[in-house]
Tab-separated table of C-alpha atoms in Angstrom:
chain	number	residue	atom	x	y	z
O	1	MET	CA	110.344	175.923	77.483
O	2	PRO	CA	107.632	178.799	76.956
O	3	LEU	CA	104.673	177.907	74.607
O	4	PRO	CA	104.385	179.558	71.266
O	5	THR	CA	103.159	183.233	70.909
O	6	THR	CA	101.780	184.976	67.971
O	7	ARG	CA	100.800	188.583	66.979
O	8	ALA	CA	98.499	190.062	64.551
O	9	SER	CA	97.696	193.496	63.928
O	10	ARG	CA	95.884	195.413	61.251
O	11	LEU	CA	93.967	199.096	60.820
O	12	ILE	CA	90.463	199.203	61.169
O	13	PRO	CA	88.627	201.993	59.764
O	14	ALA	CA	86.170	202.950	62.694
O	15	ALA	CA	86.809	204.832	65.968
O	16	PRO	CA	87.658	202.790	68.846
O	17	ASP	CA	84.060	203.144	70.490
O	18	ALA	CA	82.778	201.490	67.788
O	19	VAL	CA	85.718	198.454	67.325
O	20	TRP	CA	85.204	197.915	71.164
O	21	ASP	CA	80.990	197.384	70.361
O	22	ALA	CA	82.039	195.076	67.730
O	23	LEU	CA	84.293	193.050	70.517
O	24	MET	CA	81.295	193.330	72.870
O	25	ASP	CA	78.266	192.522	70.940
O	26	PRO	CA	77.783	188.690	70.345
O	27	GLU	CA	75.803	189.540	67.247
O	28	ILE	CA	78.461	190.964	65.449
O	29	LEU	CA	81.495	189.220	67.362
O	30	VAL	CA	79.947	186.006	65.657
O	31	ARG	CA	80.319	187.469	62.059
O	32	TRP	CA	83.749	188.671	62.224
O	33	LEU	CA	85.612	186.473	64.628
O	34	PRO	CA	85.476	183.088	62.442
O	35	PRO	CA	88.148	183.473	60.270
O	36	GLY	CA	88.292	183.131	56.500
O	37	ASP	CA	85.427	180.789	55.320
O	38	MET	CA	84.470	179.941	58.588
O	39	THR	CA	81.029	180.400	60.301
O	40	GLY	CA	79.946	180.835	63.682
O	41	ARG	CA	77.455	180.002	66.397
O	42	MET	CA	77.264	181.999	69.796
O	43	HIS	CA	75.982	179.699	72.480
O	44	ALA	CA	76.491	181.940	75.370
O	45	PHE	CA	77.864	185.535	76.216
O	46	ASP	CA	78.322	187.669	79.331
O	47	GLY	CA	80.116	190.583	78.881
O	48	ARG	CA	82.194	191.205	82.162
O	49	VAL	CA	85.279	189.895	83.983
O	50	GLY	CA	84.939	186.693	85.186
O	51	GLY	CA	82.301	186.138	82.033
O	52	GLY	CA	83.180	185.101	78.614
O	53	PHE	CA	81.814	183.712	75.808
O	54	GLU	CA	81.143	180.299	74.110
O	55	MET	CA	81.355	179.731	70.572
O	56	SER	CA	81.300	177.168	67.716
O	57	LEU	CA	83.305	177.631	64.648
O	58	TYR	CA	82.281	175.371	61.371
O	59	TYR	CA	84.866	174.636	58.749
O	60	PRO	CA	83.020	174.917	55.313
O	61	GLU	CA	80.892	171.912	53.524
O	62	GLY	CA	83.597	170.005	51.595
O	63	GLU	CA	86.547	171.614	53.499
O	64	THR	CA	89.000	168.674	53.488
O	65	GLY	CA	92.283	170.364	54.640
O	66	HIS	CA	91.209	170.734	57.994
O	67	VAL	CA	89.925	168.767	61.058
O	68	GLY	CA	87.742	170.110	63.518
O	69	LYS	CA	89.117	170.332	66.954
O	70	THR	CA	85.672	169.252	68.569
O	71	ALA	CA	83.733	167.432	65.683
O	72	GLU	CA	84.326	166.983	62.204
O	73	ARG	CA	83.982	170.332	61.554
O	74	GLU	CA	83.640	172.344	64.428
O	75	ASP	CA	85.940	173.848	66.913
O	76	ARG	CA	84.208	174.869	70.005
O	77	THR	CA	85.837	177.075	72.611
O	78	ARG	CA	84.829	178.638	75.944
O	79	VAL	CA	86.350	181.909	76.408
O	80	ARG	CA	86.839	183.200	79.851
O	81	PHE	CA	87.182	187.071	80.245
O	82	ALA	CA	90.217	187.401	82.434
O	83	ALA	CA	90.474	191.387	82.006
O	84	VAL	CA	88.387	194.057	80.560
O	85	THR	CA	89.461	197.805	80.018
O	86	PRO	CA	86.714	199.399	78.017
O	87	GLY	CA	87.590	201.014	74.859
O	88	ARG	CA	91.231	199.551	75.071
O	89	ARG	CA	92.258	196.032	75.795
O	90	VAL	CA	90.241	192.558	76.541
O	91	VAL	CA	91.889	189.428	77.490
O	92	TRP	CA	90.552	186.211	76.864
O	93	ALA	CA	91.652	183.113	78.498
O	94	VAL	CA	90.264	180.003	75.434
O	95	LEU	CA	90.186	176.322	76.148
O	96	PHE	CA	89.090	174.213	73.180
O	97	ASP	CA	86.531	171.998	73.922
O	98	THR	CA	88.398	168.578	72.728
O	99	ASP	CA	89.541	165.367	73.728
O	100	ASP	CA	92.804	165.894	71.870
O	101	PRO	CA	95.623	166.230	74.724
O	102	ALA	CA	97.524	168.312	72.495
O	103	LEU	CA	94.877	171.169	71.947
O	104	LYS	CA	94.393	171.041	75.925
O	105	GLY	CA	95.420	174.061	78.197
O	106	GLU	CA	94.242	177.458	78.423
O	107	MET	CA	96.033	180.037	75.830
O	108	THR	CA	95.313	183.593	76.120
O	109	ILE	CA	94.696	186.251	73.945
O	110	THR	CA	95.037	189.890	74.471
O	111	VAL	CA	93.148	191.856	71.914
O	112	SER	CA	93.990	196.176	71.902
O	113	LEU	CA	92.785	198.760	70.797
O	114	GLU	CA	94.830	201.815	69.798
O	115	PRO	CA	93.531	205.191	68.453
O	116	ALA	CA	95.350	205.431	64.988
O	117	GLU	CA	95.074	208.088	62.036
O	118	GLY	CA	92.215	206.571	59.828
O	119	GLY	CA	90.926	204.753	62.879
O	120	THR	CA	92.060	201.816	65.300
O	121	ARG	CA	95.020	199.696	65.567
O	122	VAL	CA	93.559	196.308	66.594
O	123	THR	CA	96.385	193.679	67.892
O	124	PHE	CA	95.594	190.233	68.819
O	125	LEU	CA	98.403	188.626	71.042
O	126	SER	CA	98.242	184.997	71.309
O	127	GLU	CA	100.002	183.347	74.129
O	128	ASN	CA	100.613	179.958	75.498
O	129	LEU	CA	99.300	178.197	72.159
O	130	PRO	CA	98.859	174.484	73.105
O	131	PRO	CA	101.090	172.096	71.042
O	132	GLY	CA	98.818	171.073	68.679
O	133	LEU	CA	97.867	174.359	67.474
O	134	ARG	CA	100.506	175.427	65.133
O	135	PRO	CA	101.571	179.035	65.310
O	136	ALA	CA	101.405	179.700	61.528
O	137	ASP	CA	97.784	178.670	61.385
O	138	ASN	CA	96.736	180.735	64.431
O	139	LYS	CA	98.587	184.015	63.547
O	140	GLU	CA	96.740	183.364	59.738
O	141	GLY	CA	93.470	182.727	61.618
O	142	SER	CA	93.814	186.089	63.383
O	143	LYS	CA	94.686	188.188	60.456
O	144	GLU	CA	91.739	186.679	58.668
O	145	SER	CA	89.431	187.712	61.444
O	146	LEU	CA	90.891	190.997	61.737
O	147	LYS	CA	90.506	191.258	57.829
O	148	LYS	CA	86.635	190.544	58.398
O	149	LEU	CA	86.424	193.008	61.397
O	150	ALA	CA	87.773	195.725	58.878
O	151	GLY	CA	85.210	194.641	56.370
O	152	TRP	CA	82.349	195.180	58.918
O	153	PHE	CA	83.361	198.660	58.959
O	154	GLY	CA	83.899	198.804	55.203
O	155	GLY	CA	87.440	198.230	55.001
């Protein structure tokens, strides 16, 4: 049985090259990728195929609705760049740093950029979600990240 897939898309009010830069600049990526009220910390970044990044996402103080996958308030991920087509698409192979067997396994997120009237259509296609990651939560998190990305460009 195939593992779940989610898709989220949003028009970002910026040219594809500017959006690409926001995907490949670790100082910008760490600001918009953490969904909702979460914050991030970039531990390492290597922007080429076979490289990737390691990032921690932190739930806000006082958050009671979520439990971190790595620690009480932390979700730490290791992301490998499986494919990079500059200005168009990047494929992230994502592993959670966790002891929970339900969250083990490599999930793939394909981030695609399409020129569109008014900016760039950015789509997150998340595939092979681990069984412990609810598809609805993943989709909502992707939508929140895309909202923050749009906000980065004033949208």
